[in-house]
PDB file of C-alpha atoms and ligand atoms in Angstrom:
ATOM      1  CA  UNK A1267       5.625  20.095 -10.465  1.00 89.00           C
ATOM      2  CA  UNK A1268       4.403  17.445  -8.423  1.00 96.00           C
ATOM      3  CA  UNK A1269       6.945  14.354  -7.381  1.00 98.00           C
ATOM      4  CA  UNK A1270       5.563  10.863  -6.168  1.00 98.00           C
ATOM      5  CA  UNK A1271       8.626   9.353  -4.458  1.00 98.00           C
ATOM      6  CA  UNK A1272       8.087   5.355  -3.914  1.00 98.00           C
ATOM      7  CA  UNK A1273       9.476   4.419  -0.870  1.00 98.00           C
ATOM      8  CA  UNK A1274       7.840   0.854  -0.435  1.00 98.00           C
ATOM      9  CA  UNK A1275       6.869  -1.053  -3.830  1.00 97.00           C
ATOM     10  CA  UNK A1276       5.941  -4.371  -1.817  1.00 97.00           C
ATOM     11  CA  UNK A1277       4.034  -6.335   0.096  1.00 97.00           C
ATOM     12  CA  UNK A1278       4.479  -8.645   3.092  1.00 97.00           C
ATOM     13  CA  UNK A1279       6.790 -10.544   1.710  1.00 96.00           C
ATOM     14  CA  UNK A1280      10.237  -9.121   2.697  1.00 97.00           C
ATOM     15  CA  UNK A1281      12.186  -9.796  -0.568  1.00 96.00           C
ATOM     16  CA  UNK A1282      15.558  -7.708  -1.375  1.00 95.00           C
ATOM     17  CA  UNK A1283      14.442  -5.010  -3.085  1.00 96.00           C
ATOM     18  CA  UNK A1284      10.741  -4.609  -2.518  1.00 97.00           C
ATOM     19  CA  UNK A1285       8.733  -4.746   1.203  1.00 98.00           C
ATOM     20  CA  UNK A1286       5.801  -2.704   2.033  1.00 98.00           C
ATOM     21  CA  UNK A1287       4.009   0.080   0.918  1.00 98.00           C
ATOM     22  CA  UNK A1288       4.867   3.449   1.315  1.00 98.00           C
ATOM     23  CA  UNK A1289       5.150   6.491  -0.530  1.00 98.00           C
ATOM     24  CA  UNK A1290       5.800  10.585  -0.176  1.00 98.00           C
ATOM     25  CA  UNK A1291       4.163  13.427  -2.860  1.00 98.00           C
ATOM     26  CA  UNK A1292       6.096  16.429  -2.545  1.00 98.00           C
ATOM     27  CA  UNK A1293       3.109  18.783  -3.736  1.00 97.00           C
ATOM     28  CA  UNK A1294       3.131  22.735  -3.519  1.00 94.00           C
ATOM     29  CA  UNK A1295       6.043  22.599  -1.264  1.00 94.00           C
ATOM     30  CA  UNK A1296       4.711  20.494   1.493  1.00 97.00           C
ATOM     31  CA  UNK A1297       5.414  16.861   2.053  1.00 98.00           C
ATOM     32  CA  UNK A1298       2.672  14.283   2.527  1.00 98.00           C
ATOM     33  CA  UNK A1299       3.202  10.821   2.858  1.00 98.00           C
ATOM     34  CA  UNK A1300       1.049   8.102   2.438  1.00 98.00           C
ATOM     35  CA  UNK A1301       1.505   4.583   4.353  1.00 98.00           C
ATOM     36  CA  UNK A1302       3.903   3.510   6.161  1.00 98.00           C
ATOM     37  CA  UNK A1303       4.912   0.109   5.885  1.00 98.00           C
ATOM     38  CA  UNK A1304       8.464  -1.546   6.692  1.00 98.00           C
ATOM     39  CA  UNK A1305      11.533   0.523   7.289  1.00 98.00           C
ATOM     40  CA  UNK A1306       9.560   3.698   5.229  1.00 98.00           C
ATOM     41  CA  UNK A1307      11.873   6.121   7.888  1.00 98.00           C
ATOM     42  CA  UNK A1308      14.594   4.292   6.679  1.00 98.00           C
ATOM     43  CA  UNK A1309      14.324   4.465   2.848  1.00 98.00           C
ATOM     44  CA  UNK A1310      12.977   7.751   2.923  1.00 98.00           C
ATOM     45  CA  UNK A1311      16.136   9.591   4.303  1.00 98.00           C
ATOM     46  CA  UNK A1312      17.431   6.982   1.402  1.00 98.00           C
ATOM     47  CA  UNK A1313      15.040   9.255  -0.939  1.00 97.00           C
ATOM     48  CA  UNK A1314      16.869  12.214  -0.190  1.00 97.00           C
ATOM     49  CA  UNK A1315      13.592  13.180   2.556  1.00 98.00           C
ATOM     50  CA  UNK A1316      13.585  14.426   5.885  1.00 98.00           C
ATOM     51  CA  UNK A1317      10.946  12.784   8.722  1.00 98.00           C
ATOM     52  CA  UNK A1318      10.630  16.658  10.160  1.00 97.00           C
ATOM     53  CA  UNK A1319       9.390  17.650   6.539  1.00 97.00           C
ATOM     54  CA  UNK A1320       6.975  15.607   6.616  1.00 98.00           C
ATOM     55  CA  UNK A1321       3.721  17.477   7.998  1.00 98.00           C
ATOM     56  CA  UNK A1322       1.013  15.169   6.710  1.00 98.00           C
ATOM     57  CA  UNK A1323      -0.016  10.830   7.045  1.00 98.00           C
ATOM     58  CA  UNK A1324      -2.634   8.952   5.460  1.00 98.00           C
ATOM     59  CA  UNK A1325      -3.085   5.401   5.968  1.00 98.00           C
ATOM     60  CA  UNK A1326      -4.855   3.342   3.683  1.00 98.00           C
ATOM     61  CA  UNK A1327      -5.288   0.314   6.293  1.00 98.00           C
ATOM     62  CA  UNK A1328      -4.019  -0.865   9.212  1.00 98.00           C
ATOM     63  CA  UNK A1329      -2.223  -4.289   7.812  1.00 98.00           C
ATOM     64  CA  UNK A1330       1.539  -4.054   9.264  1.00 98.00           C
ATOM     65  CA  UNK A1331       2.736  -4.188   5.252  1.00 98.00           C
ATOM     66  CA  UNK A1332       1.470  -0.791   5.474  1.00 98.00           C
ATOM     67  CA  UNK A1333       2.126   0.871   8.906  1.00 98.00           C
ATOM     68  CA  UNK A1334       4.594  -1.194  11.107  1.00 98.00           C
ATOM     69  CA  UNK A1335       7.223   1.957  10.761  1.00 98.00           C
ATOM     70  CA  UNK A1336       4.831   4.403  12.302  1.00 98.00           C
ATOM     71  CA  UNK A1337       6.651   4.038  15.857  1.00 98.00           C
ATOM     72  CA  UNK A1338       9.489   4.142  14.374  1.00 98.00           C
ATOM     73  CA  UNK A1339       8.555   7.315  12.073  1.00 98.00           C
ATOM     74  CA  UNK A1340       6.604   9.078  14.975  1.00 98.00           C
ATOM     75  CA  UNK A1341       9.727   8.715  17.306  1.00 98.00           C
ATOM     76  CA  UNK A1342      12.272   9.584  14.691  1.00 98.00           C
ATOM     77  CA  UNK A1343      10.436  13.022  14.021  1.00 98.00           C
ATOM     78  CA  UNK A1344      10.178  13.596  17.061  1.00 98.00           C
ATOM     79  CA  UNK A1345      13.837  13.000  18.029  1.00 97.00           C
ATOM     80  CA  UNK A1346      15.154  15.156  15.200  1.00 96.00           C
ATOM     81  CA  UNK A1347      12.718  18.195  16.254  1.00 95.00           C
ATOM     82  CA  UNK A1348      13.927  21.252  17.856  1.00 94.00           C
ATOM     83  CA  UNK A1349      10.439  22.028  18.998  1.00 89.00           C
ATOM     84  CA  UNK A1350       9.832  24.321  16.255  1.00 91.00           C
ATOM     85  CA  UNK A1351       8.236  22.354  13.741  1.00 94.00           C
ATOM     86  CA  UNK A1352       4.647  21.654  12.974  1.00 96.00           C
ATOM     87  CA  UNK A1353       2.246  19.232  14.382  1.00 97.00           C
ATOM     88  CA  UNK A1354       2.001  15.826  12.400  1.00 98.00           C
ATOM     89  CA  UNK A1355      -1.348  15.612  11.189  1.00 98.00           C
ATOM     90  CA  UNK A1356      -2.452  11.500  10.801  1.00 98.00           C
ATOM     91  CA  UNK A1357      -5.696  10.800   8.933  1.00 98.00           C
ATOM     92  CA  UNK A1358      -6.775   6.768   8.285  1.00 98.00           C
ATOM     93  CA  UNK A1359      -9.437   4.482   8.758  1.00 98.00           C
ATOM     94  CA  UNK A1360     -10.741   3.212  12.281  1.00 97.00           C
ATOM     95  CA  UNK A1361      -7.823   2.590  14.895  1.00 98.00           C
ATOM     96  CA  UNK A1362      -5.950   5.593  13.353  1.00 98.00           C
ATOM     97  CA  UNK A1363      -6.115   7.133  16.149  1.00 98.00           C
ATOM     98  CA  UNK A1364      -6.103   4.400  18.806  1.00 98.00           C
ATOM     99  CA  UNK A1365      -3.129   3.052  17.509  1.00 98.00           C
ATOM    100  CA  UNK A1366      -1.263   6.570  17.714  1.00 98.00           C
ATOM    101  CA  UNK A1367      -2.371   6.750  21.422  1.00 98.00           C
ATOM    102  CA  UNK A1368      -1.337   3.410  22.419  1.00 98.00           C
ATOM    103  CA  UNK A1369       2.476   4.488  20.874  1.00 98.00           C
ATOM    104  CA  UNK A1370       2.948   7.768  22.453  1.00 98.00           C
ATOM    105  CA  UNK A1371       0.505   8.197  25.068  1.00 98.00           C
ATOM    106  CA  UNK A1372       2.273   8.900  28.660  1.00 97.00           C
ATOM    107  CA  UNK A1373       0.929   6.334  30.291  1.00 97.00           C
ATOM    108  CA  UNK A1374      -0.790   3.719  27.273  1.00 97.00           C
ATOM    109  CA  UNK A1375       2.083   4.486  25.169  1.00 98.00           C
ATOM    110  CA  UNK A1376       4.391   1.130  24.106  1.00 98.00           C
ATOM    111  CA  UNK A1377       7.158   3.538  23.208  1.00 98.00           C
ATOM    112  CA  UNK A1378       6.634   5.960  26.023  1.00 98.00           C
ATOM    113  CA  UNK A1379       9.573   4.877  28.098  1.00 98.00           C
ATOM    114  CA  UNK A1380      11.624   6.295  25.358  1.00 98.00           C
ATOM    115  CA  UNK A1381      10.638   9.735  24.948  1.00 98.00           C
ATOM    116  CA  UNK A1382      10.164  10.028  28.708  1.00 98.00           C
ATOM    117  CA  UNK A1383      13.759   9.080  28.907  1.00 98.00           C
ATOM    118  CA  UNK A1384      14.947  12.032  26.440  1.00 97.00           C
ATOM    119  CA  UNK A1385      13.242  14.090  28.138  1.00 97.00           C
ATOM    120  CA  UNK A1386      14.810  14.004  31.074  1.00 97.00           C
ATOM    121  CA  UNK A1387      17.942  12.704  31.288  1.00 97.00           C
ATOM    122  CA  UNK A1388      20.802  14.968  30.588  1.00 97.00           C
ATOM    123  CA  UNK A1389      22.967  13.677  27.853  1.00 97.00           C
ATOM    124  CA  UNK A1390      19.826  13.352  25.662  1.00 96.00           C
ATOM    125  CA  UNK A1391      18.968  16.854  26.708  1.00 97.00           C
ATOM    126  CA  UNK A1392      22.146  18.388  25.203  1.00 97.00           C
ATOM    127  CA  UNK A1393      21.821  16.192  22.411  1.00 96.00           C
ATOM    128  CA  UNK A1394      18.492  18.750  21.849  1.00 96.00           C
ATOM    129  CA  UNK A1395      20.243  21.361  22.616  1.00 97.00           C
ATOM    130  CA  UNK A1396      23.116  21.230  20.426  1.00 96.00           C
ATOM    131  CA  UNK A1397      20.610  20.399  17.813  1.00 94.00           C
ATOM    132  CA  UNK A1398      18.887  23.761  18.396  1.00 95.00           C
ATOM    133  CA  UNK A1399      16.206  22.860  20.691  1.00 96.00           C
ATOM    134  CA  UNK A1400      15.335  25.262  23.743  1.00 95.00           C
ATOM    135  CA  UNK A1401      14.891  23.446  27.603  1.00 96.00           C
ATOM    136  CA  UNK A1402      12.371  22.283  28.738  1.00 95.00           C
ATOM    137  CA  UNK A1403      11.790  19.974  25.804  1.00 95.00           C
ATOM    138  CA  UNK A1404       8.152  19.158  25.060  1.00 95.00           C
ATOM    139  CA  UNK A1405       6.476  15.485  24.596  1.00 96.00           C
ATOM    140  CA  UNK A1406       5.708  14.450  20.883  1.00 97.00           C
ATOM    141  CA  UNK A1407       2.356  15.737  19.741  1.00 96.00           C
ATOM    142  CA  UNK A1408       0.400  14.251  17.173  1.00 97.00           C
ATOM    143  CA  UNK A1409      -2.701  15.163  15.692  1.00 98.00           C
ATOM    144  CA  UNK A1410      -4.455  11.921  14.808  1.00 98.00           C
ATOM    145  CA  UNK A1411      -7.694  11.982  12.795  1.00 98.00           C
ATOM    146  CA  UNK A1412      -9.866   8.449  12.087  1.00 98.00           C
ATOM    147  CA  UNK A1413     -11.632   9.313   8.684  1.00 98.00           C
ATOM    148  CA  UNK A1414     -14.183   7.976   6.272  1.00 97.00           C
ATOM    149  CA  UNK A1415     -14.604   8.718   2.605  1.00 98.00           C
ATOM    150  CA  UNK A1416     -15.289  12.175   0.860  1.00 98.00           C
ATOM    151  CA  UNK A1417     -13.358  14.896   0.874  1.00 97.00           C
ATOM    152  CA  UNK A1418     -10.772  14.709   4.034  1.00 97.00           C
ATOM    153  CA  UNK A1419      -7.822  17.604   4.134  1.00 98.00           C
ATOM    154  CA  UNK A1420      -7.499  20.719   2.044  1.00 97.00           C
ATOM    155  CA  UNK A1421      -4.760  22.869   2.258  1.00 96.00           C
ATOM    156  CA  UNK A1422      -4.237  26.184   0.070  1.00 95.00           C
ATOM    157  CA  UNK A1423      -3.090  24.337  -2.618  1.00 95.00           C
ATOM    158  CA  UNK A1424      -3.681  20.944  -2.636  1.00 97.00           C
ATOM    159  CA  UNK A1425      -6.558  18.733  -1.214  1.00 98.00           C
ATOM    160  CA  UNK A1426      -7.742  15.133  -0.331  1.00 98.00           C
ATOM    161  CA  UNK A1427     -10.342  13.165  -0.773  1.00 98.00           C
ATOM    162  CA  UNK A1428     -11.179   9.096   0.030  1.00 98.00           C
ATOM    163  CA  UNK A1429     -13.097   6.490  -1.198  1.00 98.00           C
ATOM    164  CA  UNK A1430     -13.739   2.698   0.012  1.00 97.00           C
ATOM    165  CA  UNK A1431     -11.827   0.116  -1.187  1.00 97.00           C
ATOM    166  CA  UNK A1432     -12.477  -3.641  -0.862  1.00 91.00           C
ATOM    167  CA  UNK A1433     -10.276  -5.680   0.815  1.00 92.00           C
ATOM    168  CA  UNK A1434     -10.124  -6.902   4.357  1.00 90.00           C
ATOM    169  CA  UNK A1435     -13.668  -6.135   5.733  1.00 92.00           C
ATOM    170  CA  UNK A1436     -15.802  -6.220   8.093  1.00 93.00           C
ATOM    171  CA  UNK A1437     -11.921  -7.037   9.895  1.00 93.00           C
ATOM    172  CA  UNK A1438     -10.314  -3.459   8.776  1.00 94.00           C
ATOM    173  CA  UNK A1439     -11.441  -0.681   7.169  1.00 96.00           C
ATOM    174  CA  UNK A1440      -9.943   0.397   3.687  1.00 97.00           C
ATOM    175  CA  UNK A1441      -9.643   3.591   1.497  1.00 98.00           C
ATOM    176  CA  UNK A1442      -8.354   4.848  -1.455  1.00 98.00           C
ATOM    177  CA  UNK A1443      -7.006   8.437  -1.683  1.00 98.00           C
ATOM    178  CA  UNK A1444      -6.390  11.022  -4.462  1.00 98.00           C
ATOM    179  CA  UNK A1445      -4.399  14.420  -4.169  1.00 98.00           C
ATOM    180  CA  UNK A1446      -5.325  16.987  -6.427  1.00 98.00           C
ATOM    181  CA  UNK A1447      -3.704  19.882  -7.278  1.00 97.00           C
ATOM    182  CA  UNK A1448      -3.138  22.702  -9.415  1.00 96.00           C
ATOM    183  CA  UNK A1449       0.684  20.580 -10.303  1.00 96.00           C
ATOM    184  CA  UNK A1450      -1.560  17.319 -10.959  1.00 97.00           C
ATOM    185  CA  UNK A1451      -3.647  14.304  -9.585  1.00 98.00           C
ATOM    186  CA  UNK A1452      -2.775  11.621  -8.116  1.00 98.00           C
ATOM    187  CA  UNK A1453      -4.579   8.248  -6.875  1.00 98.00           C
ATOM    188  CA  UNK A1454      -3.389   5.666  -4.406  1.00 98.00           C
ATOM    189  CA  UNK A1455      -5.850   2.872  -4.505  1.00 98.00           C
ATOM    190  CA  UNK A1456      -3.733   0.806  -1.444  1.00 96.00           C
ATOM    191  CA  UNK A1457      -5.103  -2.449  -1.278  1.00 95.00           C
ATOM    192  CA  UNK A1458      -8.337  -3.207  -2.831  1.00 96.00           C
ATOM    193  CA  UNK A1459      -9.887  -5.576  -5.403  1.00 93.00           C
ATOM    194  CA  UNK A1460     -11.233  -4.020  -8.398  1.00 95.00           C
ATOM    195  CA  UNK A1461     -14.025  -1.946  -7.729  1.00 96.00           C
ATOM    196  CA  UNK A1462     -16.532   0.874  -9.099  1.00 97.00           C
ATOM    197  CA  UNK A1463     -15.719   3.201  -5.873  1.00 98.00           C
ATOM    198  CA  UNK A1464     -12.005   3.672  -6.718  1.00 98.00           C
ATOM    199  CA  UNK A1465     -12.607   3.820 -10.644  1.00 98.00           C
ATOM    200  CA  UNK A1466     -15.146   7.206  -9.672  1.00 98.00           C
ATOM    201  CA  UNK A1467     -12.204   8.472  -7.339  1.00 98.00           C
ATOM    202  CA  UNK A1468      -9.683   7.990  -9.734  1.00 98.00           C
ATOM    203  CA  UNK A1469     -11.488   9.247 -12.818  1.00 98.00           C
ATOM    204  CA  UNK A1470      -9.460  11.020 -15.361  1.00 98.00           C
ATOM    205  CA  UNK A1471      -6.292  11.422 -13.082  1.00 98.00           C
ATOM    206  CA  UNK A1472      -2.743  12.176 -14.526  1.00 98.00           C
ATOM    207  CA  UNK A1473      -1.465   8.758 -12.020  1.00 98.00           C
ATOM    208  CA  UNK A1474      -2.615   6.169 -10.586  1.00 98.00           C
ATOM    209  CA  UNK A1475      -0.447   3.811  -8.304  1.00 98.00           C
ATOM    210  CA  UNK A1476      -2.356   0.684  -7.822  1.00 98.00           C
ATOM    211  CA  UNK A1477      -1.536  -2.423  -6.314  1.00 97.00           C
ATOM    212  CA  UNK A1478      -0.717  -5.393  -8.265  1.00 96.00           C
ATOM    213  CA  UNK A1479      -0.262  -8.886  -6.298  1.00 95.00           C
ATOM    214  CA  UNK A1480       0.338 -10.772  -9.629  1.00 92.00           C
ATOM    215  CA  UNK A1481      -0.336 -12.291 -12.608  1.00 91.00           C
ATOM    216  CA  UNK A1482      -4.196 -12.729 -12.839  1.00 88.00           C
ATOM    217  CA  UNK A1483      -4.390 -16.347 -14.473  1.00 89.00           C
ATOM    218  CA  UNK A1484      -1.871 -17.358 -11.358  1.00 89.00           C
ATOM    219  CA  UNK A1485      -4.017 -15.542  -8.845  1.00 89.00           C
ATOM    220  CA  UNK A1486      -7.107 -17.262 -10.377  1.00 89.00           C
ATOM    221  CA  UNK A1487      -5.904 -20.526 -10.404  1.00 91.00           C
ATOM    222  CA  UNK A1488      -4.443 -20.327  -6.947  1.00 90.00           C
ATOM    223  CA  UNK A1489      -7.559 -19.060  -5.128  1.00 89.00           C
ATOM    224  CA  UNK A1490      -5.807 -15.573  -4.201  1.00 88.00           C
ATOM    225  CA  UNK A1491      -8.010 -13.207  -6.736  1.00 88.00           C
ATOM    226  CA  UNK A1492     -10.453 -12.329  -4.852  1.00 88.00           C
ATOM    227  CA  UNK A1493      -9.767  -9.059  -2.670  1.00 90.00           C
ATOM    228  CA  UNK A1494      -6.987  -7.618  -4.385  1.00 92.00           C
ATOM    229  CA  UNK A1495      -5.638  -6.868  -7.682  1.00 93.00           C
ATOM    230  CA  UNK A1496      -3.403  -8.592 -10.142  1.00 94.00           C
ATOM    231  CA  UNK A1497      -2.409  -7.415 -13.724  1.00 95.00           C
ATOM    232  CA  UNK A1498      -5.355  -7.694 -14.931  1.00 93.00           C
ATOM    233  CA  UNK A1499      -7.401  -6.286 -12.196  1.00 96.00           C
ATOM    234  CA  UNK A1500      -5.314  -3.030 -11.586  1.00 97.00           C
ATOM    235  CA  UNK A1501      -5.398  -2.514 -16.217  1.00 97.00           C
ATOM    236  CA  UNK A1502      -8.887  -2.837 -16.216  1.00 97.00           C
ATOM    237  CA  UNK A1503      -9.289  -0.010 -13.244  1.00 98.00           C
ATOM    238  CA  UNK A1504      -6.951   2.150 -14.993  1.00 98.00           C
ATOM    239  CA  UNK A1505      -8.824   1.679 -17.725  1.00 98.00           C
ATOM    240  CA  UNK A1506     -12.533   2.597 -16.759  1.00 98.00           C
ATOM    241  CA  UNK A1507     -11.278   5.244 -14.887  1.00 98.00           C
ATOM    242  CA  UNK A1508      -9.312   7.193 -17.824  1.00 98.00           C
ATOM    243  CA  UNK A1509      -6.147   7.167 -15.709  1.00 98.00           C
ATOM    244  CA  UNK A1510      -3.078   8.614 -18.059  1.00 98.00           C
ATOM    245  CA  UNK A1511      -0.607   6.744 -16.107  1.00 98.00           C
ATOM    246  CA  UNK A1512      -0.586   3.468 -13.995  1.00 98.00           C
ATOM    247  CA  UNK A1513       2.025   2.965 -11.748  1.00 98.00           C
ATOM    248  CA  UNK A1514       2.226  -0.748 -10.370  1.00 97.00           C
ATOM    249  CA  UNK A1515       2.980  -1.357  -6.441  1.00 98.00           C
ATOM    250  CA  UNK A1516       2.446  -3.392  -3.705  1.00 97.00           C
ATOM    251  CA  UNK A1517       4.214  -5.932  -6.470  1.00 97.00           C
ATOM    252  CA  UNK A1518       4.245  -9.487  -4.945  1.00 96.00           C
ATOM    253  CA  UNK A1519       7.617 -11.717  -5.222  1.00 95.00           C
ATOM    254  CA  UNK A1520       6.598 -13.872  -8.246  1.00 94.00           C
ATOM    255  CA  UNK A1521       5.110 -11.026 -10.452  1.00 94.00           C
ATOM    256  CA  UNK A1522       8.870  -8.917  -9.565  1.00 93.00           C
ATOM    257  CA  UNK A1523      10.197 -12.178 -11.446  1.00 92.00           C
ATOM    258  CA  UNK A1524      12.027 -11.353 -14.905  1.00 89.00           C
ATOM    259  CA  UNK A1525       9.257 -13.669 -16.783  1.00 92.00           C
ATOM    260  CA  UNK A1526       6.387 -12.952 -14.557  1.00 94.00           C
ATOM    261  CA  UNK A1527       7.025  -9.542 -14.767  1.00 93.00           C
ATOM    262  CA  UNK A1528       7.059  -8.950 -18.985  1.00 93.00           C
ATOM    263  CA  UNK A1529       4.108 -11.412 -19.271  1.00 93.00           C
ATOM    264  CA  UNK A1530       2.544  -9.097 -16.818  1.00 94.00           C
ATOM    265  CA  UNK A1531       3.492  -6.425 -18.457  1.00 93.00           C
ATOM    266  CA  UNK A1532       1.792  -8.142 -21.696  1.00 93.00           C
ATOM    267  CA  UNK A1533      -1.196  -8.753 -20.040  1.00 94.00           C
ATOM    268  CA  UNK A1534      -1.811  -4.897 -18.792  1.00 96.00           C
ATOM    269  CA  UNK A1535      -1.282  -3.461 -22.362  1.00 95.00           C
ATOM    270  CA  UNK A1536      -4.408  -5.553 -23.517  1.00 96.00           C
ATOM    271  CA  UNK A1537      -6.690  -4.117 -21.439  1.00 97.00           C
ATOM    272  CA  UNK A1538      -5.294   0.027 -20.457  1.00 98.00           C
ATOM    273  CA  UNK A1539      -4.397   2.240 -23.269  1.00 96.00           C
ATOM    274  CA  UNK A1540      -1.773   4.251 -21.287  1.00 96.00           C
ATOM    275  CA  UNK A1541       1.608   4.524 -20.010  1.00 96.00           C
ATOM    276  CA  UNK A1542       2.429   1.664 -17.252  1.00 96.00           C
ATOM    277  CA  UNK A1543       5.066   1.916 -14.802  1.00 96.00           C
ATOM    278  CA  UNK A1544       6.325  -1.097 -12.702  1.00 95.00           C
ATOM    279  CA  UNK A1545       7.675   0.788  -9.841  1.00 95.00           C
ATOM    280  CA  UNK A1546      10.817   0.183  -8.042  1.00 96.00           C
ATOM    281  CA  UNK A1547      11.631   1.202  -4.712  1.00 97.00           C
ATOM    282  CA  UNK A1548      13.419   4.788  -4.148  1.00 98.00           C
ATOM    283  CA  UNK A1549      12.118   5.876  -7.715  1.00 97.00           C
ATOM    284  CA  UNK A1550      10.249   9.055  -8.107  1.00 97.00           C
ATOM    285  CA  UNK A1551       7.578   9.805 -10.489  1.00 98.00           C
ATOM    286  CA  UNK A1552       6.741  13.441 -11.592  1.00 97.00           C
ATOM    287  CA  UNK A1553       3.219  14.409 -12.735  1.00 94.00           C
TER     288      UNK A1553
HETATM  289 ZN1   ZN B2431      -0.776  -4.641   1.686  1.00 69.52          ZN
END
């Protein structure tokens, strides 16, 4: 069976118990996470995770709500590797892959000083060793992939495929992704506003974890509808696509409100016949 754990149910807005996206499906006994927004390294060794598990990264966009921790990730795997473990494959939109280089690279790298450092200098070298690493110990390699939509990975069991979403362009690129499996389907739409290309990806899946900024008459009246999705925006996707379950992230502060919340809550069952979810952080869903 399939397990969705949420590791970031937020947005920008660092509030208490919600900031940033990011999330891990543990799928035909691999591990593939998908964005990685605030302190994801942090919350997912909360989750009960490993970063060294982790063999697979898809961004959705390259907005720091969604992939500020990927130094911090990148360096942390890494760290805890004793050489043995496989390559980290990264697949997102345009600057994937300049945006890996200019962490690691030898020279480019902003973090470069630091694995250069463990590298060499003693201490940190028996730190490897005692881990069960073997001398001499090798730079991080990552295997960093910019993508467009259609299908992108397939493994034996499991595969990917994209779709555009709408929501920062022409200033970043967007995409939605599903995972399919013979243990489920599952679509994360990341940030987008209601639109027909993630509906078709997301058509007849067992869950769908969409964002929702807020209530849609407050996002209407306040000028911040267009671009993203609010209650009404992520039911009505759900909805048209035939999704059995909606899971709600990306949840802004007011909408994670007691009253905002229920009359969101309200305003979803109007428009999507199925089960909703508001997701909380360090929850797990199981298709
Ligand atoms: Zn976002």
């Amino acid at each position: 069976m399939a397990r969705i754990h949420v590791l970031g149910a937020g947005t920008p807005t660092p509030t208490p118990d919600r900031f940033g996206s990011s999330y891990v499906v543990d799928v035909a006994g691999e591990q593939i996470m998908v964005d990685c927004g605030p302190a994801a390294t942090y919350k997912m060794v909360k989750a009960g995770l490993w970063p060294t598990n982790i063999d697979y990264l898809f961004f959705t966009h390259h907005h720091f709500d969604h992939d500020v921790d990927y130094p911090c990730f990148l360096l942390c795997r890494w760290d805890q590797s004793i050489g043995k473990e496989n390559d980290l494959q990264v697949f997102g939109p345009d600057l994937t892959e300049r945006i890996t280089h200019r962490i690691l690279d030898e020279n480019e790298g902003a973090f470069a000083h630091d694995w250069i450092a463990r590298v060499n200098f003693p201490v940190s070298q028996q730190v490897y060793v005692n881990r069960g690493g073997v001398l001499p110990r090798k730079p991080p390699h990552v295997l960093a992939k910019d993508i467009g939509p259609g299908r992108v990975y397939s493994a034996a069991d499991w595969e990917v495929s994209a779709a555009p979403a709408e929501h920062v362009q022409p200033y970043l690129d967007s995409l939605a992704y599903r995972i399919d499996s013979s243990e489920g389907s599952v679509v994360f739409t990341g940030d987008t506003q209601p639109c027909q290309s993630v509906v078709n990806l997301a058509r007849d899946a067992d869950l769908m974890l969409c964002m929702c900024w807020d209530n849609q008459e407050e996002m209407e009246s306040n000028g911040e509808s267009p671009f993203q999705c609010g209650t009404a925006g992520a039911a009505q996707m759900a909805q048209d696509a035939g999704v059995k379950r909606l899971a709600l992230v990306h949840i802004g502060p007011h909408l994670a409100g007691q009253g905002p919340m229920e009359k969101g809550i309200g305003e979803i069952k109007k428009i999507y016949d199925g089960d909703v979810i508001f997701s909380d952080e360090l929850m797990h869903l199981d298709l």
